PDB file of C-alpha atoms in Angstrom:
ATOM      1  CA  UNK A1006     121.756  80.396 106.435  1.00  0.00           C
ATOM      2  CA  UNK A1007     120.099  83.842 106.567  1.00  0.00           C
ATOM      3  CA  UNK A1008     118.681  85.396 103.890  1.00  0.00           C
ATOM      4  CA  UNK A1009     119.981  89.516 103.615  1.00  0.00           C
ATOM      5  CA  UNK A1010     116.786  91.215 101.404  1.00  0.00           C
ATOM      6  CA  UNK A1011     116.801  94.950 101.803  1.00  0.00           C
ATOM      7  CA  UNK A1012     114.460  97.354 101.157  1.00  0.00           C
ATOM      8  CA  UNK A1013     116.023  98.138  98.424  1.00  0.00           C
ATOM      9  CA  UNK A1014     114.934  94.955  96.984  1.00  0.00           C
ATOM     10  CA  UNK A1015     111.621  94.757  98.165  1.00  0.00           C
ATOM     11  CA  UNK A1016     110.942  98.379  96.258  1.00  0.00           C
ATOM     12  CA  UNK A1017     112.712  97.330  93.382  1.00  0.00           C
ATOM     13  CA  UNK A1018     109.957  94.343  92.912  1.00  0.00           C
ATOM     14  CA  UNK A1019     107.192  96.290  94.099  1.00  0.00           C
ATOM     15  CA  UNK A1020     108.136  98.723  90.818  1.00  0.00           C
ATOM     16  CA  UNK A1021     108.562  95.662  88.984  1.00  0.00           C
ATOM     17  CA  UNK A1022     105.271  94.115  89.661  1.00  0.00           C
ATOM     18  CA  UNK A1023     103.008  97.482  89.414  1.00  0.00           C
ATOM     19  CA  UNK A1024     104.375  97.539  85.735  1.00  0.00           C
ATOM     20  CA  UNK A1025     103.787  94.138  85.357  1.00  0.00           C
ATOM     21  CA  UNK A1026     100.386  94.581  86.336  1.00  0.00           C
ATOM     22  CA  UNK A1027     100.154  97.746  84.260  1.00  0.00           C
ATOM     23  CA  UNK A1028     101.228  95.937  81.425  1.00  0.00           C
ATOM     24  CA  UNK A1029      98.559  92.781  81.859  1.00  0.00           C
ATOM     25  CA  UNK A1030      95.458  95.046  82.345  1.00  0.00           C
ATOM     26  CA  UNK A1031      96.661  96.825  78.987  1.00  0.00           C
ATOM     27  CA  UNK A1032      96.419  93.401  77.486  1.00  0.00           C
ATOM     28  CA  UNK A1033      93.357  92.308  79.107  1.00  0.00           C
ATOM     29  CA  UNK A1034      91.285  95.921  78.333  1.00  0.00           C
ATOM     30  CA  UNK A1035      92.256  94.924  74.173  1.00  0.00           C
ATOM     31  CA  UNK A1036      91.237  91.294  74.545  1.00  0.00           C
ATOM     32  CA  UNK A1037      88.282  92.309  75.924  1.00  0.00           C
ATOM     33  CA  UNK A1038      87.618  95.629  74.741  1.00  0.00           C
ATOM     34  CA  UNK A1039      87.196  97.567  77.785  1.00  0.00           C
ATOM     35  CA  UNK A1040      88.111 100.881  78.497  1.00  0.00           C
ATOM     36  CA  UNK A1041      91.509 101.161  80.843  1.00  0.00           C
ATOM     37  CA  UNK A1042      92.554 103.117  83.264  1.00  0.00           C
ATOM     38  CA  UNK A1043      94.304 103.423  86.153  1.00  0.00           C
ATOM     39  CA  UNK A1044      91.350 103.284  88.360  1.00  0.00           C
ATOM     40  CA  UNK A1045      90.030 100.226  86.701  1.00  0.00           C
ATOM     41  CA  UNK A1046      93.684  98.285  87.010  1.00  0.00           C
ATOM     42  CA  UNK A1047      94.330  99.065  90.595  1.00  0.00           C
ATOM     43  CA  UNK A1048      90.767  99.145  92.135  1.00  0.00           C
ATOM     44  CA  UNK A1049      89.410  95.817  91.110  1.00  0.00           C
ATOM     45  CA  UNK A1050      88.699  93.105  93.885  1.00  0.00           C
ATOM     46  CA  UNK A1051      91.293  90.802  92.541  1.00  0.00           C
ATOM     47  CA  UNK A1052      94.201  93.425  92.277  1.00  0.00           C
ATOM     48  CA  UNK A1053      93.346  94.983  95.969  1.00  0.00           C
ATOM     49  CA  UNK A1054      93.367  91.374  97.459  1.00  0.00           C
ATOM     50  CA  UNK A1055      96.686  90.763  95.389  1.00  0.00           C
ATOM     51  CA  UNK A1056      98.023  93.983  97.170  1.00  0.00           C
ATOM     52  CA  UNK A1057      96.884  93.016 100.548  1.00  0.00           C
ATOM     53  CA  UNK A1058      98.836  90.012 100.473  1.00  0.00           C
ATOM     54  CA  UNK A1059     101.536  91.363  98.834  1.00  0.00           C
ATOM     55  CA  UNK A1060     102.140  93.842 102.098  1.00  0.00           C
ATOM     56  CA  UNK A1061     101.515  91.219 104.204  1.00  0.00           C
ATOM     57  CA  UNK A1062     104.023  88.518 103.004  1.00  0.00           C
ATOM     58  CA  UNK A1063     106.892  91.914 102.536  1.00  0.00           C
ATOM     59  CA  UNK A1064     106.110  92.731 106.138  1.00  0.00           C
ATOM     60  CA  UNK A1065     107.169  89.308 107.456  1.00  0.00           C
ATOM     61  CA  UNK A1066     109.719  89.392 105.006  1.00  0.00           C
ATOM     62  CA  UNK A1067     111.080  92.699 107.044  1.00  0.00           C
ATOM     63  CA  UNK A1068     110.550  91.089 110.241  1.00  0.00           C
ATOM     64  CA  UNK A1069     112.169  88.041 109.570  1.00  0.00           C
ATOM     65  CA  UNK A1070     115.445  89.698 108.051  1.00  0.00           C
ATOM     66  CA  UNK A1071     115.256  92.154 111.081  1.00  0.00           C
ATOM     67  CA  UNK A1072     116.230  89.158 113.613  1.00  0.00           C
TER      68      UNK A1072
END
């Protein structure tokens, strides 16, 4: 059985999880009463490693349905 995910698909959850991140960091910044901003939510260790293997697993994801 082959599994048919387009690009479309992979776009429409990379959209998906930016807000989704967007949304946590808004939470996190009141809990803890930081300032937020777009440089803190997207350039912190955790989020960049999150990203790096987000790319990775959606490029073997492209490979794979490529076959």
């Amino acid at each position: 059985m082959k599994n048919n995910i387009t690009s479309k698909q992979i776009i429409l959850w990379t959209i998906l999880i930016i807000i989704l991140q967007i949304f946590l960091s808004l939470i996190f910044s009141k809990l803890f009463k930081t300032n937020w901003s777009f440089k803190n939510t997207f350039c912190n260790i955790s989020s960049l490693v999150f990203w790096i293997v987000y790319i990775i697993v959606n490029i073997i994801i492209w490979k794979m349905t490529k076959r």
